[in-house]
mmCIF file of C-alpha atoms in Angstrom:
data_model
loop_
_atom_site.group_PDB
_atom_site.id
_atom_site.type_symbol
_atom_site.label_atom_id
_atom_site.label_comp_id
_atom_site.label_asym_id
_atom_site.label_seq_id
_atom_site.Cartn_x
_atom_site.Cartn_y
_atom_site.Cartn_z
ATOM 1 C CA UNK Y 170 5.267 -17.918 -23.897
ATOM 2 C CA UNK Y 171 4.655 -14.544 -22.288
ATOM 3 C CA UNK Y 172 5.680 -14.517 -18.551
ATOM 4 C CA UNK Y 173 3.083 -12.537 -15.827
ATOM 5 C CA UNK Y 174 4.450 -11.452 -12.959
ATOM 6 C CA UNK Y 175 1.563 -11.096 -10.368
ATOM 7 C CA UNK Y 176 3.211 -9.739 -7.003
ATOM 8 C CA UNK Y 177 0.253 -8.846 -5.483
ATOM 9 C CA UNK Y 178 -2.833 -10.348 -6.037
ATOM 10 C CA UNK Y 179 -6.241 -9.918 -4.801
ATOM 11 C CA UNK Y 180 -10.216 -10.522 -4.345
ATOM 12 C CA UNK Y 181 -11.614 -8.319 -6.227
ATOM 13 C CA UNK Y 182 -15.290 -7.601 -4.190
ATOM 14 C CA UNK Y 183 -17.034 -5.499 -7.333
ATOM 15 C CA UNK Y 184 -20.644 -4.079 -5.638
ATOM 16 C CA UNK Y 185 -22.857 -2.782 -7.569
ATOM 17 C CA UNK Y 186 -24.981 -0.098 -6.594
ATOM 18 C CA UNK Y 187 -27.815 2.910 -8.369
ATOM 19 C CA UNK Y 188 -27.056 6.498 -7.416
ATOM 20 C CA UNK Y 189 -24.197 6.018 -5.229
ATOM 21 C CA UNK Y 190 -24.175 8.359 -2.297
ATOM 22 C CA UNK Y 191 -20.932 8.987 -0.071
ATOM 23 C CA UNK Y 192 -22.477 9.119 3.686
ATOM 24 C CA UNK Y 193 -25.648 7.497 2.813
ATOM 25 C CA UNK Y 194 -27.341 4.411 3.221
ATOM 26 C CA UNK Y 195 -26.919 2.440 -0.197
ATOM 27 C CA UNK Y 196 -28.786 -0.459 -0.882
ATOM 28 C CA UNK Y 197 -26.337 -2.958 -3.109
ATOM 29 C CA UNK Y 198 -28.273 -3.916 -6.334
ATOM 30 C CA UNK Y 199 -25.442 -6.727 -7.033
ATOM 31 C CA UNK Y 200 -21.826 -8.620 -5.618
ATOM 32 C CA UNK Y 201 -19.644 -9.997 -7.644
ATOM 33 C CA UNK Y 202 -16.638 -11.958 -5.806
ATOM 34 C CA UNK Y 203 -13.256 -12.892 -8.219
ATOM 35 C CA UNK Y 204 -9.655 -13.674 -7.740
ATOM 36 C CA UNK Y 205 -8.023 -10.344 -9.746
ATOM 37 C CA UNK Y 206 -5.195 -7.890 -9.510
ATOM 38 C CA UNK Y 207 -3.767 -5.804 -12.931
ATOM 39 C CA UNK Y 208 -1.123 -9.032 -13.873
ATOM 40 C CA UNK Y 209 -4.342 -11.884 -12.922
ATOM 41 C CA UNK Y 210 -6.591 -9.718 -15.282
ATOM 42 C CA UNK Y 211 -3.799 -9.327 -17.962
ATOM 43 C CA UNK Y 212 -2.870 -13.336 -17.843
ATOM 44 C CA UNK Y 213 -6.605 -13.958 -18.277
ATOM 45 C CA UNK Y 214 -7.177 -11.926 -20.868
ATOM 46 C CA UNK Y 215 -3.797 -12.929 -22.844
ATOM 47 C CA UNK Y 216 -5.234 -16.348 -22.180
ATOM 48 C CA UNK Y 217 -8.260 -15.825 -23.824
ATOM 49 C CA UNK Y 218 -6.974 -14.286 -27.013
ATOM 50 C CA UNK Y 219 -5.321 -17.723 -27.497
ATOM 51 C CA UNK Y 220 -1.784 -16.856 -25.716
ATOM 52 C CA UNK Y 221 0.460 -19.459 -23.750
ATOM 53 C CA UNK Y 222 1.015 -17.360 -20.503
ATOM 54 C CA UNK Y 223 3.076 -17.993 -17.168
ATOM 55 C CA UNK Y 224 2.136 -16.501 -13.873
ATOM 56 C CA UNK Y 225 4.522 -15.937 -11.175
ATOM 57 C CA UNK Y 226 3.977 -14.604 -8.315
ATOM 58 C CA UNK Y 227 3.237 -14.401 -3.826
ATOM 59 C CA UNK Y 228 -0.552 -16.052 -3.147
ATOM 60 C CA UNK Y 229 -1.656 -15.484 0.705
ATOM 61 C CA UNK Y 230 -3.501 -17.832 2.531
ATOM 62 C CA UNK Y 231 -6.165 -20.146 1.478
ATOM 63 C CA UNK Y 232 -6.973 -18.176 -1.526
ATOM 64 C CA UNK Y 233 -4.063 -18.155 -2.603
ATOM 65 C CA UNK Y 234 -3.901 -22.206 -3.439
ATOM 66 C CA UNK Y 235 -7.421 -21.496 -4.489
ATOM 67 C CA UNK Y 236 -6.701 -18.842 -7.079
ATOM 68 C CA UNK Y 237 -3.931 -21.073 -8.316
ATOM 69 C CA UNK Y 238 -6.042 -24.185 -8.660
ATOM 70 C CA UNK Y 239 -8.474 -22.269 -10.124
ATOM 71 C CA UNK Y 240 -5.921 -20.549 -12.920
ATOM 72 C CA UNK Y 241 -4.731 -24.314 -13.181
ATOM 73 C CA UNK Y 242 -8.408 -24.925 -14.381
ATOM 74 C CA UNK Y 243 -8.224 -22.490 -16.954
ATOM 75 C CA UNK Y 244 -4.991 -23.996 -18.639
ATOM 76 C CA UNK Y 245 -3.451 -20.743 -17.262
ATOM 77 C CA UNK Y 246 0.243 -22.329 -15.934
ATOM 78 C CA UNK Y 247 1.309 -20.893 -12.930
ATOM 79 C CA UNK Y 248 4.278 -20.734 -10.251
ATOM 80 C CA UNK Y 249 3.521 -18.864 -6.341
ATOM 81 C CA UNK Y 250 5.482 -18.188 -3.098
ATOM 82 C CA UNK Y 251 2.606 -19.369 -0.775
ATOM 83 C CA UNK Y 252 2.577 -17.249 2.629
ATOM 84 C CA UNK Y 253 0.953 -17.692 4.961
ATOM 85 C CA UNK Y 254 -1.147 -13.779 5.384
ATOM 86 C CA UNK Y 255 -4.394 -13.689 3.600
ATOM 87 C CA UNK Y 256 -4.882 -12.443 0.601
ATOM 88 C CA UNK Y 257 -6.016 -8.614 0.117
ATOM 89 C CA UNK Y 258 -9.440 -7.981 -0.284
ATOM 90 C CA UNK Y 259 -10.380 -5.070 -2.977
ATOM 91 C CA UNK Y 260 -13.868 -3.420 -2.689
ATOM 92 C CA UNK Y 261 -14.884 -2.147 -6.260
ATOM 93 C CA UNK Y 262 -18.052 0.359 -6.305
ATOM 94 C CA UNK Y 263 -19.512 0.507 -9.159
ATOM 95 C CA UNK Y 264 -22.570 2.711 -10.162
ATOM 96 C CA UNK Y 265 -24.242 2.116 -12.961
ATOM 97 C CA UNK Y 266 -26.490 5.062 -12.774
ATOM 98 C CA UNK Y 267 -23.796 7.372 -12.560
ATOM 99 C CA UNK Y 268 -21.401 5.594 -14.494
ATOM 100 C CA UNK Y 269 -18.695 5.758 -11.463
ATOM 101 C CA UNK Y 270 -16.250 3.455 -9.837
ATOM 102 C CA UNK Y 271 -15.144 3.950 -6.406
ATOM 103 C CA UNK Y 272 -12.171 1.667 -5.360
ATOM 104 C CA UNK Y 273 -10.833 0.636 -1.791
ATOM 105 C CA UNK Y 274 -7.905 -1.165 -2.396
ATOM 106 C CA UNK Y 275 -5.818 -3.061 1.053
ATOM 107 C CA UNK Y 276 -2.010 -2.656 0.233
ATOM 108 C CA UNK Y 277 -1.669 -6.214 1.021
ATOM 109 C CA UNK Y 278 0.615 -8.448 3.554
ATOM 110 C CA UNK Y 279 3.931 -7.965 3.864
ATOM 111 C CA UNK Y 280 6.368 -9.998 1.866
ATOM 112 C CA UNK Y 281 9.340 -11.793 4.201
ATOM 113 C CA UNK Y 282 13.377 -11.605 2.559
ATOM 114 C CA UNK Y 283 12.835 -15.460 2.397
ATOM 115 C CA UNK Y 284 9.654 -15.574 0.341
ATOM 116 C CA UNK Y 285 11.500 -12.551 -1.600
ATOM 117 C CA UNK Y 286 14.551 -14.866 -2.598
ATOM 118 C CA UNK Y 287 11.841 -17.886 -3.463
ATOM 119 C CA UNK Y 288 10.515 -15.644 -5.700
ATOM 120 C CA UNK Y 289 13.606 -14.588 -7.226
ATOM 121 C CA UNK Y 290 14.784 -18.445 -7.828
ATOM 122 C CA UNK Y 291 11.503 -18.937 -9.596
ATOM 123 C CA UNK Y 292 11.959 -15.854 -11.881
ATOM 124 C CA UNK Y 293 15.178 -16.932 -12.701
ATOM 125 C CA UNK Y 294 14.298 -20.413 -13.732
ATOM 126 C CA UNK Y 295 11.616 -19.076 -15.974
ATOM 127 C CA UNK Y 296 13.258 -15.867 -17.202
ATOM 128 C CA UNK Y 297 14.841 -18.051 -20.199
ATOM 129 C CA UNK Y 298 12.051 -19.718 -21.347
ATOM 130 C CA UNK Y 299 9.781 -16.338 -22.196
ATOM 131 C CA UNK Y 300 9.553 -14.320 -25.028
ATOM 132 C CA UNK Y 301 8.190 -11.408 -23.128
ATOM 133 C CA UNK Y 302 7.892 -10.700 -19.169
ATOM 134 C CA UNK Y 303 4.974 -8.508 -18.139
ATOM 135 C CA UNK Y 304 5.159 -6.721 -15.063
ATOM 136 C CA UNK Y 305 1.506 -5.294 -13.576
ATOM 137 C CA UNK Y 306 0.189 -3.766 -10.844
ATOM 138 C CA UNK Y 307 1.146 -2.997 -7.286
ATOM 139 C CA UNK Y 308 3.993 -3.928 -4.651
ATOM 140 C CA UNK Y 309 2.723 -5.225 -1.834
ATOM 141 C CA UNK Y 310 4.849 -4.233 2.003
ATOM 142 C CA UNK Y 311 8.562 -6.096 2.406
ATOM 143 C CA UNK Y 312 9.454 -5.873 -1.702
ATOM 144 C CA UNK Y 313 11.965 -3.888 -2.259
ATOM 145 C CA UNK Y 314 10.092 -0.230 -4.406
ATOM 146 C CA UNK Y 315 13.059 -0.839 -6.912
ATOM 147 C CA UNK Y 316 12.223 -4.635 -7.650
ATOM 148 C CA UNK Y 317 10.057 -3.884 -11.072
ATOM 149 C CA UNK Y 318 13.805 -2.362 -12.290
ATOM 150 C CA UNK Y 319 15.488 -5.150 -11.509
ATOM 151 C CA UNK Y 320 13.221 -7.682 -12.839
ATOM 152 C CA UNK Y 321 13.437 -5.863 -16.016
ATOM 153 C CA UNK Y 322 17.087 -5.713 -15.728
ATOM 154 C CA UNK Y 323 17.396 -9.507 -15.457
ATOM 155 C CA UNK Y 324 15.094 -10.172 -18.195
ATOM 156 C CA UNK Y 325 16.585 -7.295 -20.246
ATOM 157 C CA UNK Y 326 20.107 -9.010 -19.536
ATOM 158 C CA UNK Y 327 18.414 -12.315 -21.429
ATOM 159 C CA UNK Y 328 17.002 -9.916 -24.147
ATOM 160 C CA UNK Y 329 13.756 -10.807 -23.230
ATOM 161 C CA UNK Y 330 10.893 -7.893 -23.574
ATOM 162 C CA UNK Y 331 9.870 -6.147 -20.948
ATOM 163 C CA UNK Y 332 6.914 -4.641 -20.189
ATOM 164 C CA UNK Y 333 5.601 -2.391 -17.095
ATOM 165 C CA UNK Y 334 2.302 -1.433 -15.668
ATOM 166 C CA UNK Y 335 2.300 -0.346 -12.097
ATOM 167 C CA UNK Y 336 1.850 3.501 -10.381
ATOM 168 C CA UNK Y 337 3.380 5.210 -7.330
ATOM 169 C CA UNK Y 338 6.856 4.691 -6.443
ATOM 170 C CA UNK Y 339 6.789 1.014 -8.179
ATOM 171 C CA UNK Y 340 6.611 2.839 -11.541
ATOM 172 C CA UNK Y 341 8.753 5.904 -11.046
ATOM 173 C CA UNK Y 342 11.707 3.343 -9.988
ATOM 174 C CA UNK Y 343 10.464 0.854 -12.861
ATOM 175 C CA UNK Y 344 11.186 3.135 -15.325
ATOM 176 C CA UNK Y 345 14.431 3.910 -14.248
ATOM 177 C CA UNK Y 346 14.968 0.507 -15.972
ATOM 178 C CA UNK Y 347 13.898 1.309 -19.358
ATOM 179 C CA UNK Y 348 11.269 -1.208 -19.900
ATOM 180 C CA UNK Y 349 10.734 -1.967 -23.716
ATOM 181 C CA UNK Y 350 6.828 -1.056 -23.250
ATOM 182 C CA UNK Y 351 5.228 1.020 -20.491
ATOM 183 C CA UNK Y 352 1.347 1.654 -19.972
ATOM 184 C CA UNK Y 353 0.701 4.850 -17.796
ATOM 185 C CA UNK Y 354 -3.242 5.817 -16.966
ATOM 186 C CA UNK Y 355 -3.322 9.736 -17.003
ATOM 187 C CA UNK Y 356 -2.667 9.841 -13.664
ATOM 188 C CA UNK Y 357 0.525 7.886 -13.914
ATOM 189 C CA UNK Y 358 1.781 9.631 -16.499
ATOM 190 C CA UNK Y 359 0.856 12.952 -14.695
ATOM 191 C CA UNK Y 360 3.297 11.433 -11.771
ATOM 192 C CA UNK Y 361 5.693 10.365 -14.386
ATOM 193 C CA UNK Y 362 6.141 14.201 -16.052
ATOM 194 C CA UNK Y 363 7.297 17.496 -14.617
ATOM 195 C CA UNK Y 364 5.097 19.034 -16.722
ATOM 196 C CA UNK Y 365 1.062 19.607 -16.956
ATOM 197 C CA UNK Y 366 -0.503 16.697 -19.282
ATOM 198 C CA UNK Y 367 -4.209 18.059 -19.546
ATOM 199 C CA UNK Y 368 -4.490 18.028 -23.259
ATOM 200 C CA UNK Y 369 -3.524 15.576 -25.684
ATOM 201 C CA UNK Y 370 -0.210 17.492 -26.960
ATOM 202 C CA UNK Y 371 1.121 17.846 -23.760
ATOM 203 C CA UNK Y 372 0.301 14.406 -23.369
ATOM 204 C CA UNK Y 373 1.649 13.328 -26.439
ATOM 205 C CA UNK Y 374 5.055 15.278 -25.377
ATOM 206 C CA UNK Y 375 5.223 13.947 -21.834
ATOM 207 C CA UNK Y 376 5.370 10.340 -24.210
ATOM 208 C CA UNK Y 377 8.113 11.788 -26.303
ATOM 209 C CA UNK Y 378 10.221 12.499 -23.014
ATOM 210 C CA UNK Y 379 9.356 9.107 -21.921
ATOM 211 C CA UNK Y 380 10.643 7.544 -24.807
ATOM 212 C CA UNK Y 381 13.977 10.098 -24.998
ATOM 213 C CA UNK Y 382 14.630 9.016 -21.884
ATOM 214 C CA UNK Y 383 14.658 4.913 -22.972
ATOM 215 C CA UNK Y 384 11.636 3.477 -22.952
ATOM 216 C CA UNK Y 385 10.494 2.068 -26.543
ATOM 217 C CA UNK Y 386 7.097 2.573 -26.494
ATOM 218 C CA UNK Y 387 4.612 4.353 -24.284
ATOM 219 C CA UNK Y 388 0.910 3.031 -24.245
ATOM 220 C CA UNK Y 389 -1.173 5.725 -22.880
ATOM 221 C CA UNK Y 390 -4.578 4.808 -21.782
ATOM 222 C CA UNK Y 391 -6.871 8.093 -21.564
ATOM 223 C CA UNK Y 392 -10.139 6.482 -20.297
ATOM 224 C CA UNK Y 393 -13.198 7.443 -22.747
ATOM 225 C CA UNK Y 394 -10.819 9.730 -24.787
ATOM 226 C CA UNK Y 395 -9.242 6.838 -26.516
ATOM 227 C CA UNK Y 396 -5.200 6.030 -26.438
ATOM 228 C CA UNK Y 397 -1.534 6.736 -27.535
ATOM 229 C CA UNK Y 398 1.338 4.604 -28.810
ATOM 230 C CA UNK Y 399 3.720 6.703 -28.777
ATOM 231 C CA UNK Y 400 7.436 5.328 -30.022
ATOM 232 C CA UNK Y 401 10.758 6.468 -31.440
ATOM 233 C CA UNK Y 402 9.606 6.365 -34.943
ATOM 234 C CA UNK Y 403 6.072 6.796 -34.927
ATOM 235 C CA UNK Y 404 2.980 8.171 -32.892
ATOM 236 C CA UNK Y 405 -0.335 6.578 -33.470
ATOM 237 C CA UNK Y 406 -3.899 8.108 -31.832
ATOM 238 C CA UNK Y 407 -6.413 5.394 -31.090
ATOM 239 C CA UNK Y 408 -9.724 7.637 -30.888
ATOM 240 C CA UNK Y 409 -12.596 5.970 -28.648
ATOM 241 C CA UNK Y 410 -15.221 3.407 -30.487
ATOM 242 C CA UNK Y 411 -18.822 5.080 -30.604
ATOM 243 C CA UNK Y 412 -20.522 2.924 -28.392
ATOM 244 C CA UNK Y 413 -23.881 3.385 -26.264
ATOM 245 C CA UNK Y 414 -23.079 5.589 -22.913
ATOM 246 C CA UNK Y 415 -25.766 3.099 -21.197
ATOM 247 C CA UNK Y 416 -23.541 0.124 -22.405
ATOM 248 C CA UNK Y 417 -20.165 1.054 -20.014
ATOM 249 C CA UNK Y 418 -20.574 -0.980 -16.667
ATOM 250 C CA UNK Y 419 -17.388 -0.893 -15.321
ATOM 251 C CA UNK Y 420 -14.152 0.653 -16.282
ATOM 252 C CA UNK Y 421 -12.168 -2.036 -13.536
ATOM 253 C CA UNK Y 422 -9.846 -4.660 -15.902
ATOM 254 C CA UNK Y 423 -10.462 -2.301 -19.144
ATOM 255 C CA UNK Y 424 -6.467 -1.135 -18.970
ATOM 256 C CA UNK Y 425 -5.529 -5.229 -18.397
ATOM 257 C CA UNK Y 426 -7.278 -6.297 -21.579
ATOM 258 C CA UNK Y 427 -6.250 -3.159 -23.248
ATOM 259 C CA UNK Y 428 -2.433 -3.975 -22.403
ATOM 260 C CA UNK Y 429 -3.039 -8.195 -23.172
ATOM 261 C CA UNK Y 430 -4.785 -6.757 -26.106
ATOM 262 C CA UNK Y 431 -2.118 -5.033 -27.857
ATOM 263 C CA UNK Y 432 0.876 -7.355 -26.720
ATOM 264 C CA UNK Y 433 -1.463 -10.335 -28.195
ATOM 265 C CA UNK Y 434 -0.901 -8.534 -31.361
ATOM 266 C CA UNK Y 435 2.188 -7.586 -31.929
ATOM 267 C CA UNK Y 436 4.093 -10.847 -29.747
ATOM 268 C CA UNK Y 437 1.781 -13.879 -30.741
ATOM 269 C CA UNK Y 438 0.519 -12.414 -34.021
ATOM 270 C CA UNK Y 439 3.623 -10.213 -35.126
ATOM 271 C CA UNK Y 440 1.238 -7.376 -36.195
ATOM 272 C CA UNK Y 441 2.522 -3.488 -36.822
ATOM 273 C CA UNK Y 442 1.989 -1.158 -33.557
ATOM 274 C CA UNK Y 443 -1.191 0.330 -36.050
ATOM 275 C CA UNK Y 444 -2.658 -3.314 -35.963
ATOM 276 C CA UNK Y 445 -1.967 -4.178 -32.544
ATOM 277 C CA UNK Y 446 -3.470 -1.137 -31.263
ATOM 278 C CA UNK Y 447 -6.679 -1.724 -33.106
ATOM 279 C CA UNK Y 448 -7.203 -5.037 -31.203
ATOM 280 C CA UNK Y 449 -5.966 -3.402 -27.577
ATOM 281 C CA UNK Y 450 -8.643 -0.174 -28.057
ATOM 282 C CA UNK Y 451 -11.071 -3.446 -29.506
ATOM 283 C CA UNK Y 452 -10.089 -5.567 -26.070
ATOM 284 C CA UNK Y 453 -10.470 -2.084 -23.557
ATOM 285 C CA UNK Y 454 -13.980 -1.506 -25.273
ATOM 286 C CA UNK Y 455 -15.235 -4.979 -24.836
ATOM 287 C CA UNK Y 456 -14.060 -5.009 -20.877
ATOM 288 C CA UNK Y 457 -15.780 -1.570 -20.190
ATOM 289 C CA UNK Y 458 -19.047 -3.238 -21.309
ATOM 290 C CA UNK Y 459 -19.283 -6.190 -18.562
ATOM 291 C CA UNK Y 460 -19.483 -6.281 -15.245
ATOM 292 C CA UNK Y 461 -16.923 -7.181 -12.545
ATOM 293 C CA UNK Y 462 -14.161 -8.414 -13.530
ATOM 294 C CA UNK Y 463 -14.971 -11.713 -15.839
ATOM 295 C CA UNK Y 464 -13.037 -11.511 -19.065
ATOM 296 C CA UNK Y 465 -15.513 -11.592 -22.112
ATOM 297 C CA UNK Y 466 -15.055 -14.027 -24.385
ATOM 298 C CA UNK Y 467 -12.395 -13.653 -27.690
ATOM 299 C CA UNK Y 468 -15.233 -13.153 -29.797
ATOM 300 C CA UNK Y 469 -16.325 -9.949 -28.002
ATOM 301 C CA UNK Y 470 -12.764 -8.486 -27.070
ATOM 302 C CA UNK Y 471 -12.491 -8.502 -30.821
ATOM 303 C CA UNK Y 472 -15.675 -7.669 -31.683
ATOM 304 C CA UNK Y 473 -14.804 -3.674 -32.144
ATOM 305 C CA UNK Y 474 -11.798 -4.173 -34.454
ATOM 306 C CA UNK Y 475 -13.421 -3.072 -37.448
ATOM 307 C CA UNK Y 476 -15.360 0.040 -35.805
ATOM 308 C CA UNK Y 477 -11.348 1.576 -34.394
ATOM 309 C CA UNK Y 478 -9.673 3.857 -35.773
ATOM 310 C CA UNK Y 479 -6.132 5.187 -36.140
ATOM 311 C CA UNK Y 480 -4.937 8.512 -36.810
ATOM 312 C CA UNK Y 481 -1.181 8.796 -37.297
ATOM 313 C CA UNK Y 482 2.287 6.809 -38.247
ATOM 314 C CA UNK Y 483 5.105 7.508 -38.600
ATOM 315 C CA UNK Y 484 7.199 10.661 -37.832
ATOM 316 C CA UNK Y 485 6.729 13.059 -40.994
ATOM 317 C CA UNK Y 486 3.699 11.073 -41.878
ATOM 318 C CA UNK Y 487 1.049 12.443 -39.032
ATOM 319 C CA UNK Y 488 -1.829 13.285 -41.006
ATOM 320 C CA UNK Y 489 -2.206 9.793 -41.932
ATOM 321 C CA UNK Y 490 -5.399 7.733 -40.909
ATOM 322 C CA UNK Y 491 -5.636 4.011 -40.395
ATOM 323 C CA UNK Y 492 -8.755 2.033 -40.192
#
């Protein structure tokens, strides 16, 4: 069972629009309404790739017993502090014209010490029972910036695997921690370096710091230039599948399939990082190609397995190319 931690989940409010103009009048061509945030998009997808997953987590308001009942429905278990605050509304612009995403996303409502320890109790109870924890997306006002470090020092304490996806301060502290597996955006791993990471090898060395510094394995997401896995023993290049410009919709949930993608492979199917990183560049394609946030179907988040490739392995071995 893999264990999602969803702190701070939201309504995800994709609009789509043609030619998007900022201080215009834009006429909305489509509105697509879902219950989302990074960890809700990760348990989906995990979900759909045939995984047993475990959400815990705050739900505000209504919505929040609605999102639950409606995970329920999916077969997608699931434990949540209820508050009482609504829950955050994000507003997701996408243009398909000119292949853009513009996001406003509310911080959300503040968590009380009380729900905080209810939380805690839960995670304890469950922290046993996983084989891996996952830990994505943003802390909402009243948690602690340091909690992502010690939930991954509680579950690293029960050698459980732990695994972190979050920016801003939640990430710096995070990995503090040492997670087992981290997934940084370029921008993240930008705030994570001291140094420039415009092209891949300073990229590819901001990983190796990473990685010097504790973490196992760095999962670099670099939009429509493809990804790193970058580890102690190996670094493997996932370059970006050929597909149709006209075909990308919307990049939103592409890094949370990516992410449920590759821990699909190597938790539930015990496949080699080369492997498992084939199906997570397969799963980020596939998302990138629909609209909102639905997650396709298992068929199509493997569909580009075979059409990946791989260049790399391990250290001493880099001109080698996978397929």
């Amino acid at each position: 069972m893999i264990l999602v931690i969803s702190l701070n989940p939201a309504i995800d409010r994709t609009v789509t629009v043609e030619n998007f103009q900022v201080g215009s009048l834009n006429r909305v061509v489509q509105v697509q309404s879902a219950y989302c945030g990074k960890a809700i998009n990760v348990a989906r997808a995990l979900h759909t790739l045939g995984d047993t997953v475990h959400v815990l987590g705050f739900a505000g308001g209504e919505d929040g017993r609605k999102m639950a009942s409606q995970l329920e429905g999916l077969g997608i278990a699931n434990q949540f502090v209820y508050t009482q605050a609504p829950m955050r509304v994000n507003i997701k612009i996408a243009d398909g014209v000119q292949h853009t995403l513009t996001e406003l996303n509310e911080a959300g409502a503040p968590i009380s010490e009380e729900h905080l320890l209810a939380f805690l109790k839960l995670y304890h109870d469950n922290i046993t029972h996983c084989q891996a924890v996952v830990m994505s997306g943003s802390i909402p006002p009243g948690v602690p910036l340091d909690f992502y470090a010690t939930l991954i020092e509680i579950a690293k304490g029960n050698n459980i695997l732990t695994v972190l996806d979050s920016s801003g301060q939640a990430l710096l502290q995070g990995v503090q921690a040492n997670p087992h597996i981290i997934k940084p955006n370029l921008d993240e791993l930008n705030s994570l370096s001291q140094h420039p990471c415009e092209s891949l090898s300073q990229q590819l060395l901001a990983c190796e710091a990473l990685v010097q510094k504790g973490v196992d394995q760095v999962l670099l997401t670099r939009g429509g230039q493809g990804a790193v896995c970058v580890g102690l023993e190996e670094c493997l290049t996932a370059q970006p599948v050929d597909i149709a410009h006209a075909t990308v919709k919307s990049t939103v949930g592409a890094g949370d399939c990516f992410l449920a993608g590759y821990l699909h492979g190597i938790i539930s199917q015990g496949l080699s990082n080369t492997q498992a990183l084939t199906i997570a560049a397969s799963c980020g394609t596939a998302m990138v190609q629909t609209e909102g946030t639905t997650i396709p179907t298992a068929e199509k988040l493997l569909h580009w397995v075979t059409q990946v490739k791989i260049i790399g392995g391990k250290y001493g071995q880099s001109n080698s190319t996978y397929q």
